[in-house]
XYZ file of C-alpha atoms in Angstrom:
697
model
C 76.133 -145.606 -8.585
C 73.608 -148.556 -8.362
C 70.692 -147.634 -6.910
C 70.174 -148.987 -3.612
C 67.161 -150.872 -2.152
C 65.897 -148.086 0.095
C 65.635 -145.464 -2.509
C 62.043 -144.586 -3.813
C 60.610 -147.232 -6.172
C 60.968 -146.755 -9.906
C 58.151 -148.055 -12.207
C 58.913 -151.207 -13.708
C 58.700 -151.113 -17.379
C 57.102 -153.920 -19.477
C 60.264 -154.986 -21.034
C 61.252 -156.247 -17.775
C 59.194 -159.434 -18.455
C 61.055 -160.215 -21.778
C 59.254 -162.483 -24.450
C 60.714 -166.175 -24.227
C 63.495 -166.800 -26.506
C 64.566 -170.602 -26.182
C 67.582 -170.124 -28.121
C 69.150 -167.338 -25.645
C 72.720 -167.783 -24.699
C 74.520 -166.659 -21.587
C 77.546 -164.482 -22.106
C 79.482 -165.799 -19.034
C 82.239 -163.268 -19.175
C 79.636 -160.112 -19.404
C 77.780 -161.709 -16.578
C 80.991 -162.348 -14.358
C 81.852 -158.903 -14.737
C 78.079 -157.666 -13.630
C 78.247 -159.845 -10.630
C 81.675 -158.540 -9.756
C 80.355 -155.055 -9.142
C 81.807 -151.758 -8.589
C 84.728 -153.061 -6.876
C 85.608 -155.592 -9.227
C 89.505 -155.012 -9.251
C 89.565 -155.510 -5.457
C 87.575 -158.351 -5.721
C 89.471 -160.080 -8.111
C 92.652 -159.542 -6.113
C 91.276 -160.776 -3.154
C 89.860 -163.828 -5.122
C 93.536 -164.400 -6.480
C 94.991 -164.100 -2.717
C 92.179 -166.613 -1.530
C 93.216 -169.116 -4.150
C 96.803 -169.229 -2.990
C 98.053 -172.338 -1.134
C 99.288 -170.189 1.828
C 95.922 -169.087 2.801
C 94.384 -173.264 2.558
C 94.109 -175.421 5.465
C 94.206 -179.406 5.098
C 91.167 -180.909 6.483
C 91.117 -182.709 9.924
C 93.866 -180.381 11.276
C 93.582 -180.282 15.189
C 92.206 -177.133 16.485
C 95.559 -176.120 18.235
C 97.290 -176.378 15.241
C 94.741 -174.886 12.834
C 94.977 -171.566 15.335
C 98.228 -171.227 14.687
C 98.191 -171.869 11.140
C 95.384 -169.247 10.689
C 97.621 -166.826 13.094
C 100.279 -167.183 10.322
C 97.916 -166.620 7.464
C 96.968 -163.383 9.084
C 100.381 -162.320 8.740
C 100.091 -162.927 4.805
C 97.042 -160.727 4.871
C 98.830 -158.032 6.844
C 101.918 -157.956 4.628
C 99.904 -157.945 1.576
C 97.773 -155.011 3.107
C 94.671 -156.963 1.697
C 92.648 -155.966 4.774
C 93.727 -152.206 5.305
C 91.719 -150.364 2.840
C 89.324 -149.178 5.231
C 91.253 -147.480 7.410
C 92.478 -143.634 7.213
C 94.826 -142.783 4.704
C 96.836 -140.844 7.662
C 97.751 -144.233 9.222
C 98.307 -146.060 5.687
C 94.820 -146.884 4.720
C 92.716 -145.753 1.657
C 89.580 -144.770 3.186
C 87.827 -147.496 0.862
C 84.808 -148.911 2.854
C 83.082 -150.488 0.270
C 85.841 -151.826 -1.596
C 87.301 -153.234 1.821
C 84.093 -155.247 2.461
C 83.975 -156.579 -1.272
C 87.364 -158.045 -0.448
C 87.067 -159.229 2.530
C 84.017 -161.223 1.713
C 86.262 -163.361 -0.673
C 88.336 -164.603 2.168
C 85.567 -167.183 3.123
C 86.828 -168.991 0.116
C 90.149 -169.490 1.441
C 89.141 -170.665 5.103
C 86.129 -169.101 6.957
C 88.342 -169.264 10.103
C 90.693 -166.820 8.356
C 87.847 -164.694 7.151
C 86.380 -164.449 10.918
C 89.996 -163.891 12.412
C 90.557 -161.109 10.104
C 87.272 -159.711 10.713
C 87.995 -159.747 14.388
C 91.271 -158.202 14.065
C 90.613 -155.396 11.352
C 86.882 -155.240 11.377
C 85.838 -155.380 14.997
C 88.985 -154.475 17.123
C 90.361 -152.070 14.571
C 87.148 -150.677 13.395
C 85.839 -149.885 16.984
C 89.168 -148.022 17.679
C 88.498 -146.250 14.442
C 84.980 -145.606 14.725
C 84.407 -145.064 18.431
C 88.101 -143.442 18.968
C 89.599 -140.064 18.159
C 92.537 -139.211 16.038
C 94.794 -139.463 19.156
C 93.556 -143.193 19.482
C 93.987 -143.744 15.640
C 97.515 -142.559 15.687
C 98.472 -144.532 18.884
C 97.120 -147.749 17.886
C 95.982 -148.173 14.341
C 99.434 -148.817 12.957
C 99.965 -151.732 15.429
C 96.788 -152.822 14.709
C 97.214 -152.896 11.044
C 100.404 -154.511 11.217
C 99.343 -157.423 13.588
C 101.674 -156.068 16.258
C 98.720 -155.556 18.374
C 96.406 -158.588 18.043
C 93.230 -157.960 19.541
C 89.643 -158.753 20.547
C 86.172 -157.481 20.312
C 84.921 -157.978 24.052
C 81.321 -157.189 24.035
C 79.109 -160.206 24.330
C 78.739 -161.729 27.873
C 77.772 -165.142 29.046
C 74.738 -163.622 30.466
C 73.504 -161.176 27.796
C 74.288 -161.736 23.912
C 72.537 -159.744 21.592
C 71.283 -157.473 24.476
C 74.169 -155.301 24.731
C 72.598 -152.587 26.750
C 72.216 -154.991 29.570
C 75.476 -156.343 29.848
C 77.149 -156.075 33.317
C 80.845 -155.133 33.195
C 81.406 -151.875 34.668
C 84.005 -149.134 34.131
C 83.964 -146.741 36.958
C 86.166 -143.454 36.990
C 88.440 -142.736 39.865
C 88.776 -138.887 39.606
C 91.863 -139.165 42.302
C 94.055 -141.307 39.850
C 92.273 -140.452 36.536
C 91.371 -143.808 35.801
C 88.660 -146.306 34.820
C 88.354 -149.106 37.197
C 86.834 -152.278 34.944
C 85.193 -155.138 36.556
C 83.112 -158.061 35.758
C 81.081 -158.469 38.945
C 79.913 -162.028 38.535
C 80.536 -164.973 36.597
C 77.416 -164.201 34.005
C 79.213 -160.985 33.418
C 82.330 -162.729 31.730
C 82.905 -161.710 28.075
C 82.589 -164.977 26.187
C 82.934 -166.398 22.541
C 85.452 -163.824 22.044
C 87.784 -164.310 19.231
C 91.611 -164.196 19.966
C 90.866 -164.245 23.691
C 91.986 -167.837 24.278
C 95.796 -167.394 23.068
C 96.544 -164.544 20.720
C 94.961 -161.391 21.857
C 97.066 -158.653 23.554
C 94.411 -155.946 23.592
C 90.855 -155.723 23.492
C 88.183 -153.054 23.041
C 86.022 -153.797 26.219
C 82.142 -152.836 26.331
C 81.059 -151.625 29.864
C 78.918 -149.162 31.626
C 80.533 -146.046 32.081
C 79.994 -144.772 35.875
C 81.518 -141.454 36.832
C 80.343 -139.621 40.130
C 77.957 -141.927 40.815
C 75.810 -141.988 37.643
C 75.749 -144.564 34.838
C 76.192 -143.131 31.370
C 75.373 -146.326 29.717
C 77.368 -148.756 27.419
C 80.781 -147.332 26.206
C 83.964 -148.939 24.790
C 87.409 -148.873 26.425
C 90.708 -150.061 24.856
C 92.378 -152.511 27.428
C 95.524 -154.293 27.406
C 95.280 -157.602 28.201
C 98.679 -159.868 27.794
C 102.218 -159.394 27.649
C 104.931 -162.104 26.748
C 104.312 -163.664 30.223
C 100.729 -164.068 29.891
C 97.815 -161.950 31.364
C 98.056 -158.677 33.131
C 97.203 -158.337 36.753
C 93.499 -158.473 37.250
C 92.759 -160.141 34.124
C 91.911 -163.778 33.552
C 90.335 -166.131 31.137
C 89.432 -169.513 29.814
C 89.812 -171.153 26.398
C 86.110 -172.000 24.926
C 87.820 -174.961 23.620
C 86.480 -177.104 20.277
C 83.583 -175.638 18.879
C 81.118 -176.900 16.170
C 83.281 -175.152 13.409
C 85.850 -172.258 12.901
C 88.469 -174.147 14.826
C 91.030 -172.053 13.296
C 90.026 -168.969 16.048
C 90.792 -169.154 19.479
C 87.678 -167.983 21.044
C 87.714 -167.763 24.941
C 86.504 -165.869 27.560
C 87.712 -162.862 29.682
C 87.330 -161.166 33.060
C 88.377 -158.446 34.837
C 88.766 -157.620 38.614
C 89.698 -154.057 39.381
C 91.585 -153.460 36.350
C 92.675 -150.070 36.107
C 93.081 -148.270 32.562
C 94.188 -144.656 31.704
C 91.417 -142.075 31.475
C 92.327 -141.425 27.783
C 91.518 -145.181 26.996
C 88.028 -144.314 26.744
C 87.075 -144.371 23.310
C 85.502 -141.127 23.411
C 84.153 -140.128 20.100
C 80.459 -139.912 21.571
C 81.076 -139.404 24.956
C 83.783 -138.191 27.114
C 85.122 -137.723 30.854
C 87.101 -135.046 32.119
C 89.834 -135.432 34.674
C 87.445 -134.267 37.398
C 84.959 -137.063 36.320
C 82.553 -134.646 34.633
C 80.874 -136.525 31.798
C 79.894 -134.915 28.185
C 78.599 -135.874 24.993
C 77.591 -134.369 21.561
C 74.536 -136.891 21.949
C 72.071 -136.029 24.723
C 69.762 -138.930 24.794
C 71.473 -141.851 26.165
C 69.283 -144.229 24.148
C 70.252 -142.382 20.978
C 73.837 -142.361 21.937
C 73.972 -146.072 22.516
C 72.317 -146.969 19.240
C 74.624 -144.551 17.515
C 77.776 -146.296 18.860
C 76.617 -149.594 18.256
C 75.354 -148.794 14.647
C 79.013 -147.786 13.555
C 79.916 -151.583 13.816
C 77.302 -152.509 11.240
C 80.281 -153.446 9.037
C 80.146 -156.870 10.412
C 76.518 -157.634 9.403
C 77.592 -156.196 5.905
C 80.812 -158.356 5.572
C 78.774 -161.449 6.852
C 75.950 -160.996 4.100
C 78.840 -160.887 1.445
C 80.673 -164.039 2.800
C 77.524 -165.823 2.931
C 76.676 -165.080 -0.772
C 80.004 -166.148 -1.781
C 79.973 -169.648 0.309
C 76.321 -170.235 -1.324
C 78.211 -169.733 -4.784
C 80.875 -172.172 -3.943
C 78.460 -174.744 -3.073
C 76.110 -174.256 -6.088
C 79.203 -174.677 -8.391
C 80.190 -177.842 -6.929
C 77.022 -179.373 -6.759
C 75.666 -178.311 -10.216
C 78.825 -179.174 -11.905
C 78.614 -182.511 -10.265
C 75.040 -182.652 -11.456
C 75.693 -182.157 -15.068
C 78.348 -185.029 -15.019
C 77.155 -187.778 -12.623
C 74.775 -190.287 -14.096
C 72.211 -192.168 -12.315
C 69.372 -194.657 -13.476
C 67.861 -194.736 -16.730
C 65.551 -192.237 -18.007
C 64.338 -191.713 -21.506
C 66.975 -194.345 -22.938
C 66.809 -197.944 -22.289
C 70.837 -198.166 -22.085
C 72.067 -194.835 -21.144
C 71.693 -193.218 -17.708
C 70.706 -189.961 -17.340
C 72.525 -187.053 -15.729
C 71.200 -185.796 -12.375
C 70.550 -182.273 -13.464
C 68.137 -183.600 -16.057
C 65.891 -184.802 -13.400
C 63.019 -182.362 -12.690
C 63.654 -182.924 -8.775
C 67.240 -182.144 -9.112
C 66.571 -179.082 -10.846
C 63.858 -178.102 -7.932
C 66.793 -178.839 -5.382
C 69.228 -176.701 -7.023
C 67.867 -174.048 -9.284
C 65.807 -171.979 -7.042
C 68.662 -171.736 -4.530
C 70.818 -170.726 -7.487
C 68.027 -167.880 -8.304
C 67.878 -166.936 -4.545
C 71.824 -166.744 -4.424
C 71.809 -163.984 -7.474
C 69.047 -162.320 -5.843
C 71.235 -161.957 -2.580
C 74.287 -161.141 -4.583
C 72.715 -158.166 -6.278
C 71.118 -157.021 -3.038
C 74.311 -157.330 -1.412
C 76.016 -154.882 -4.045
C 73.386 -152.445 -3.333
C 74.003 -152.720 0.406
C 77.735 -152.309 -0.194
C 76.987 -148.985 -1.890
C 74.752 -147.946 1.021
C 77.437 -148.968 3.278
C 80.065 -146.930 1.533
C 77.813 -143.826 1.032
C 77.519 -143.634 5.027
C 81.008 -144.266 5.945
C 82.400 -142.080 3.396
C 80.395 -139.381 4.292
C 78.540 -138.890 0.946
C 75.122 -139.825 2.426
C 75.592 -139.899 6.311
C 72.189 -138.524 7.905
C 70.506 -140.039 10.746
C 68.022 -141.707 8.153
C 70.923 -142.904 6.210
C 72.306 -144.923 8.963
C 68.998 -146.253 10.014
C 68.329 -147.306 6.428
C 71.643 -149.271 6.618
C 71.017 -150.799 9.936
C 67.701 -152.036 8.383
C 69.057 -153.193 5.155
C 71.910 -155.034 6.764
C 69.988 -156.471 9.474
C 67.376 -157.935 7.057
C 69.972 -158.889 4.417
C 72.214 -160.578 6.612
C 69.594 -162.769 8.288
C 68.319 -163.860 4.960
C 71.710 -164.807 3.292
C 73.210 -166.586 6.359
C 70.283 -168.763 6.597
C 70.052 -169.155 2.705
C 73.879 -170.317 2.731
C 73.335 -173.100 5.479
C 70.327 -174.244 3.538
C 72.217 -174.202 0.292
C 75.463 -176.077 1.628
C 73.121 -178.762 3.085
C 71.348 -179.442 -0.076
C 74.597 -179.097 -1.963
C 75.928 -181.810 0.071
C 72.915 -184.220 -0.277
C 72.620 -183.494 -4.130
C 76.463 -184.625 -4.397
C 75.539 -188.129 -2.211
C 78.064 -189.541 -0.597
C 81.197 -187.731 -2.282
C 79.645 -184.767 -0.844
C 80.006 -186.008 2.653
C 83.905 -186.314 1.887
C 86.208 -183.727 3.527
C 88.137 -183.268 0.414
C 85.057 -181.609 -1.243
C 84.775 -179.166 1.832
C 81.008 -178.970 1.806
C 80.464 -180.319 5.274
C 83.331 -178.183 6.649
C 82.014 -175.185 5.055
C 78.331 -176.290 6.463
C 79.980 -176.373 9.896
C 81.677 -173.087 9.915
C 79.127 -171.168 8.284
C 76.775 -172.412 11.132
C 77.826 -169.607 13.773
C 77.154 -166.911 10.853
C 73.600 -166.844 11.842
C 74.173 -165.902 15.381
C 76.955 -163.704 15.770
C 77.083 -159.906 14.588
C 73.169 -160.435 15.814
C 71.129 -163.385 15.872
C 69.016 -163.578 13.066
C 65.658 -164.046 14.514
C 66.753 -160.606 16.780
C 67.843 -158.848 13.795
C 64.494 -159.158 11.956
C 62.871 -158.070 14.882
C 64.967 -154.946 14.345
C 63.562 -154.711 10.810
C 60.222 -155.435 12.244
C 60.330 -152.248 14.459
C 61.567 -150.145 11.730
C 58.485 -151.202 9.758
C 55.994 -150.195 12.344
C 57.819 -146.953 12.910
C 57.491 -146.069 9.415
C 53.605 -147.309 9.329
C 53.141 -144.787 12.329
C 54.815 -141.945 10.698
C 52.819 -142.604 7.501
C 49.484 -142.737 9.536
C 50.179 -140.508 12.796
C 46.834 -138.981 13.633
C 44.805 -141.397 11.685
C 41.412 -142.562 13.154
C 40.846 -146.372 13.068
C 38.653 -146.699 10.076
C 41.484 -145.183 8.023
C 43.917 -148.011 9.225
C 41.209 -150.656 8.761
C 40.625 -149.630 5.178
C 44.341 -149.788 4.682
C 44.589 -153.025 6.207
C 41.957 -154.558 3.856
C 42.890 -153.418 0.523
C 43.044 -149.438 0.340
C 45.311 -149.199 -2.813
C 48.231 -146.481 -2.565
C 51.088 -145.738 -5.149
C 53.232 -144.302 -2.135
C 56.705 -145.402 -0.764
C 56.747 -145.822 2.708
C 60.010 -143.695 3.858
C 63.203 -145.378 2.800
C 63.041 -148.647 4.142
C 61.735 -150.154 0.840
C 58.194 -150.919 2.235
C 55.717 -150.733 -0.748
C 51.877 -150.807 -0.286
C 50.056 -152.175 -3.210
C 47.270 -154.118 -2.440
C 45.382 -155.849 -5.305
C 43.130 -158.968 -5.593
C 43.968 -160.774 -8.822
C 40.858 -162.286 -10.459
C 40.474 -165.375 -12.337
C 41.321 -164.810 -16.301
C 39.280 -167.784 -17.657
C 42.455 -169.223 -19.045
C 45.279 -171.280 -17.508
C 47.763 -170.046 -20.008
C 46.833 -166.334 -19.256
C 47.094 -166.909 -15.511
C 50.518 -168.218 -16.182
C 51.483 -165.406 -18.280
C 50.209 -162.961 -15.672
C 52.198 -164.475 -12.998
C 55.543 -164.153 -14.962
C 54.715 -160.457 -15.440
C 57.247 -158.564 -13.303
C 54.765 -155.969 -12.194
C 52.358 -158.809 -11.086
C 55.292 -160.581 -8.999
C 56.105 -157.134 -7.452
C 52.450 -156.537 -6.734
C 52.170 -159.698 -4.764
C 55.241 -159.279 -2.752
C 54.672 -155.746 -1.907
C 51.140 -156.151 -1.033
C 51.808 -159.238 1.467
C 54.691 -156.875 3.054
C 52.177 -153.888 3.258
C 49.180 -156.153 4.654
C 51.384 -157.880 7.452
C 52.722 -154.635 8.594
C 49.176 -153.201 8.695
C 47.692 -156.021 10.448
C 50.243 -156.113 13.314
C 49.740 -152.386 13.477
C 46.024 -152.578 13.875
C 46.694 -155.264 16.540
C 49.138 -153.180 18.522
C 47.061 -150.030 18.111
C 44.888 -150.580 21.050
C 47.693 -151.465 23.352
C 49.943 -148.592 22.643
C 48.830 -146.310 25.887
C 49.553 -149.074 28.294
C 53.086 -150.124 28.303
C 52.410 -153.353 30.071
C 49.717 -154.032 27.731
C 51.988 -153.144 24.782
C 54.704 -155.478 25.811
C 52.133 -158.448 25.776
C 50.684 -157.363 22.736
C 53.884 -157.339 21.026
C 54.872 -160.619 22.431
C 51.627 -162.209 21.199
C 52.410 -160.720 17.798
C 56.157 -161.533 17.439
C 55.822 -164.319 14.997
C 54.122 -162.037 12.921
C 56.135 -159.339 13.247
C 59.194 -161.532 12.179
C 57.482 -162.948 9.083
C 56.682 -159.615 7.790
C 60.487 -158.588 8.344
C 61.478 -161.623 6.330
C 58.994 -160.822 3.645
C 60.195 -157.231 3.518
C 63.677 -158.240 3.294
C 62.862 -160.940 0.239
C 60.978 -158.068 -1.487
C 64.308 -156.109 -1.173
C 66.189 -158.784 -2.889
C 63.505 -159.408 -5.645
C 63.960 -155.503 -6.601
C 67.726 -155.616 -6.553
C 67.419 -158.458 -8.792
C 64.912 -156.661 -10.846
C 66.941 -153.573 -11.329
C 70.120 -155.649 -12.022
C 68.363 -156.889 -15.079
C 68.142 -153.373 -16.404
C 72.249 -153.030 -16.502
C 72.750 -156.302 -18.388
C 73.211 -155.148 -22.065
C 73.622 -158.507 -23.651
C 70.018 -159.741 -24.726
C 70.665 -163.692 -24.216
C 71.942 -163.416 -20.849
C 69.227 -160.689 -19.880
C 66.694 -163.091 -21.025
C 68.117 -166.076 -18.948
C 68.645 -163.838 -15.797
C 64.841 -162.759 -16.214
C 63.793 -166.394 -16.125
C 66.025 -166.724 -13.349
C 64.586 -163.573 -11.552
C 60.990 -165.021 -12.154
C 62.195 -168.262 -10.749
C 62.847 -166.619 -7.439
C 59.742 -164.418 -7.159
C 57.596 -167.360 -8.017
C 58.910 -169.699 -5.339
C 58.609 -167.013 -2.908
C 55.098 -166.723 -3.909
C 54.787 -170.580 -3.805
C 56.468 -170.676 -0.577
C 53.798 -168.499 1.009
C 50.965 -169.809 -1.192
C 48.607 -170.410 1.760
C 48.869 -166.539 2.730
C 47.775 -165.754 -0.863
C 44.838 -167.841 -0.880
C 43.576 -167.173 2.675
C 43.588 -163.265 1.839
C 42.038 -163.646 -1.308
C 45.395 -162.434 -3.313
C 45.346 -165.452 -5.907
C 42.474 -167.412 -7.001
C 42.726 -171.183 -6.744
C 42.716 -171.436 -10.725
C 45.746 -169.126 -10.722
C 47.313 -170.714 -7.883
C 47.146 -174.354 -9.818
C 49.259 -172.833 -12.383
C 52.280 -171.891 -10.209
C 53.733 -175.130 -9.900
C 53.317 -175.974 -13.477
C 54.859 -172.824 -14.744
C 57.874 -172.881 -12.234
C 58.695 -176.560 -13.566
C 58.644 -174.734 -16.871
C 61.181 -172.304 -15.619
C 63.399 -175.037 -14.469
C 63.391 -176.768 -17.986
C 64.401 -173.489 -19.693
C 67.135 -172.815 -17.208
C 68.467 -176.174 -17.085
C 70.780 -175.710 -20.517
C 72.229 -172.658 -18.617
C 72.856 -173.990 -15.169
C 76.762 -174.723 -15.723
C 77.080 -170.925 -17.462
C 75.245 -169.277 -14.282
C 77.606 -170.885 -12.010
C 80.830 -170.661 -13.925
C 79.825 -166.816 -14.054
C 80.603 -167.045 -10.533
C 84.376 -166.929 -11.476
C 85.708 -169.551 -9.066
C 88.162 -171.854 -10.352
C 89.542 -175.338 -8.750
C 91.929 -173.401 -6.528
C 88.857 -171.767 -4.979
C 86.407 -174.914 -5.084
C 89.094 -177.338 -4.038
C 86.465 -180.257 -4.384
C 87.139 -183.077 -6.526
C 83.751 -183.746 -7.147
C 83.569 -180.502 -9.344
C 87.131 -181.048 -11.109
C 85.957 -182.845 -13.886
C 86.859 -186.240 -12.618
C 83.279 -187.607 -12.268
C 82.772 -186.729 -15.986
C 85.710 -188.882 -16.659
C 84.500 -191.711 -14.934
C 81.252 -191.425 -16.395
C 82.808 -191.625 -20.075
C 84.798 -194.515 -19.068
C 81.607 -196.310 -17.985
C 79.824 -195.596 -21.149
C 82.701 -196.497 -23.318
C 82.747 -199.756 -21.300
C 79.208 -200.498 -22.064
C 79.634 -199.377 -25.704
C 82.450 -201.875 -26.233
C 80.459 -204.541 -24.728
C 77.410 -204.297 -26.987
C 79.849 -204.018 -29.783
C 81.364 -207.395 -28.675
C 77.736 -208.877 -28.356
C 78.271 -209.476 -24.617
C 75.672 -207.035 -23.101
C 76.104 -205.829 -19.758
C 74.148 -207.778 -16.819
C 71.670 -204.806 -16.625
C 70.844 -204.484 -20.185
C 70.184 -208.421 -20.328
C 67.751 -208.147 -17.525
C 66.138 -205.358 -19.456
C 66.049 -207.217 -22.666
C 64.555 -210.541 -20.732
C 62.120 -207.968 -19.031
C 60.859 -206.559 -22.479
C 60.300 -210.210 -23.950
C 58.382 -211.224 -20.707
C 55.982 -208.217 -21.155
C 55.628 -208.893 -24.759
C 54.647 -212.476 -24.029
C 51.845 -211.440 -21.292
C 50.147 -209.180 -23.974
C 50.056 -211.828 -26.265
């Protein structure tokens, strides 16, 4: 099994920085197999399904028609059992959690609306019943959820509280006389909002509310609530349509509110907390805070899924843009009469190839995250620490990959010019649809704060009882080879001195151990600096809160740097599994490009902290440009290895039509030259050359 990013670090061998071989060739088939990962067969099955016309939606469809089309497509998925793999075998599933998410991520290729509506139905609604309910609930509701007989909602978010789930206002108060819970949304801001399937299709919902019994609030719990029958909302339930959104208009998002809605006591999803007939509350988890985070943590599947979907969308964008860039010609470069293809321009390479490197890093990191997810939910490795590791990894990687997808789709749109703005090439629609991926299942900025808290907690564990002098020495450069617990936080502090040679400086930067040291040093130092700033305020809650807020930006940047480090390490580990030497060489260049672009992005930090000399810093840009030139001949192979065909891209600019047009134009110029009638542009060029020669005389 692939080593997950949260496992203790292995020493990077010297062979990880392979000697340059400009004759290297990519074995596209072998690389494709490596990218498919452990659940290759399931990915390929899902990809084949995603390429069928039945799951595609024409551009410009009105949102009401788009919703009904996606609902019909959901039935195709249900009939093919393409999204049932994670459910228990005793209700017709396969208990295959990693494979289920691997296949689910490919649905974004068909239509992001379809993917997210499927995620609402089987990932969130069905997943909540499965993970928060018991066998009785599974037998009662999961078959109908799996078959789509019970379309459902996941009613957690409220208008007044989004990511702060613990502060939602909906209540479920127990009535011992009737053995029922009474669900209420006490004011307008407590309405459940942005809920998929709520506006039209949802017949039931898992509703999150504060469980109150015998006058005691036991915190947020989940309840199964019927919403509609064939005549509309049931008594006490109402709602509104969210209407047209900025994207994902194939999903009927809406608002729900409840007024004295009574449900049976047994509709409490009671895996982690139960109420007896007389109203007595019991739980296997004594701490209310720990119980809440345990319940919420079971729903981490959504973040893992979005991470994979964002990587897939980035792959689509880059395949489209790089294919176009190798065919589209623009301006004369080295030749007086032949226009250059876009990918031969250094700036075009700068636009796309670093994003290609990041996409590969994100893909390899996602594969490791999938293994971690499968280990936890299969029970293979399911300790409290394992779950914390999974939550930390999912929060960090989901944030990076969804932001990266938005950035890549926008750059791909611009890199394909006016053609990229046409709806037929999908880039604008994908960009609009994926916009919300940065918000739901946890706002990215909030998720990075979760990662930062874990880093600080691990730091505190490592140095519990240490005096300030120890912490200060740590912050300014006390070197250690320790792995800080299991979050992947490394601490290797080293100031890099001048070598006296620019060539040697460049060689040092491309060395894998140097890149790792620079990346890990930044994370460790950033965490230590924030911890030092917070240390003096830790005894006074009020002061501590203010201190955390004063250092919030630094905390988030440390979490981002940590997550980028995990991606770099996943990429480096993946290189060890590439057997073909040529492919490994090209991927090593790509890994180096990823690492060095991270360092370049944060160059001011490295200079200010004395981690890079100005001489070595000056070699960074030129060496990145050298890497771009080395990778340019392999760009098409690297995107072809993603394995997406015309039925997945559905973009005319990536269909080869542009090459045909350019070939026709070049043939026209050749014929004109052969006939002696030079094209206007060439006549002007000849005239200018004559004028320049005359001026010299």
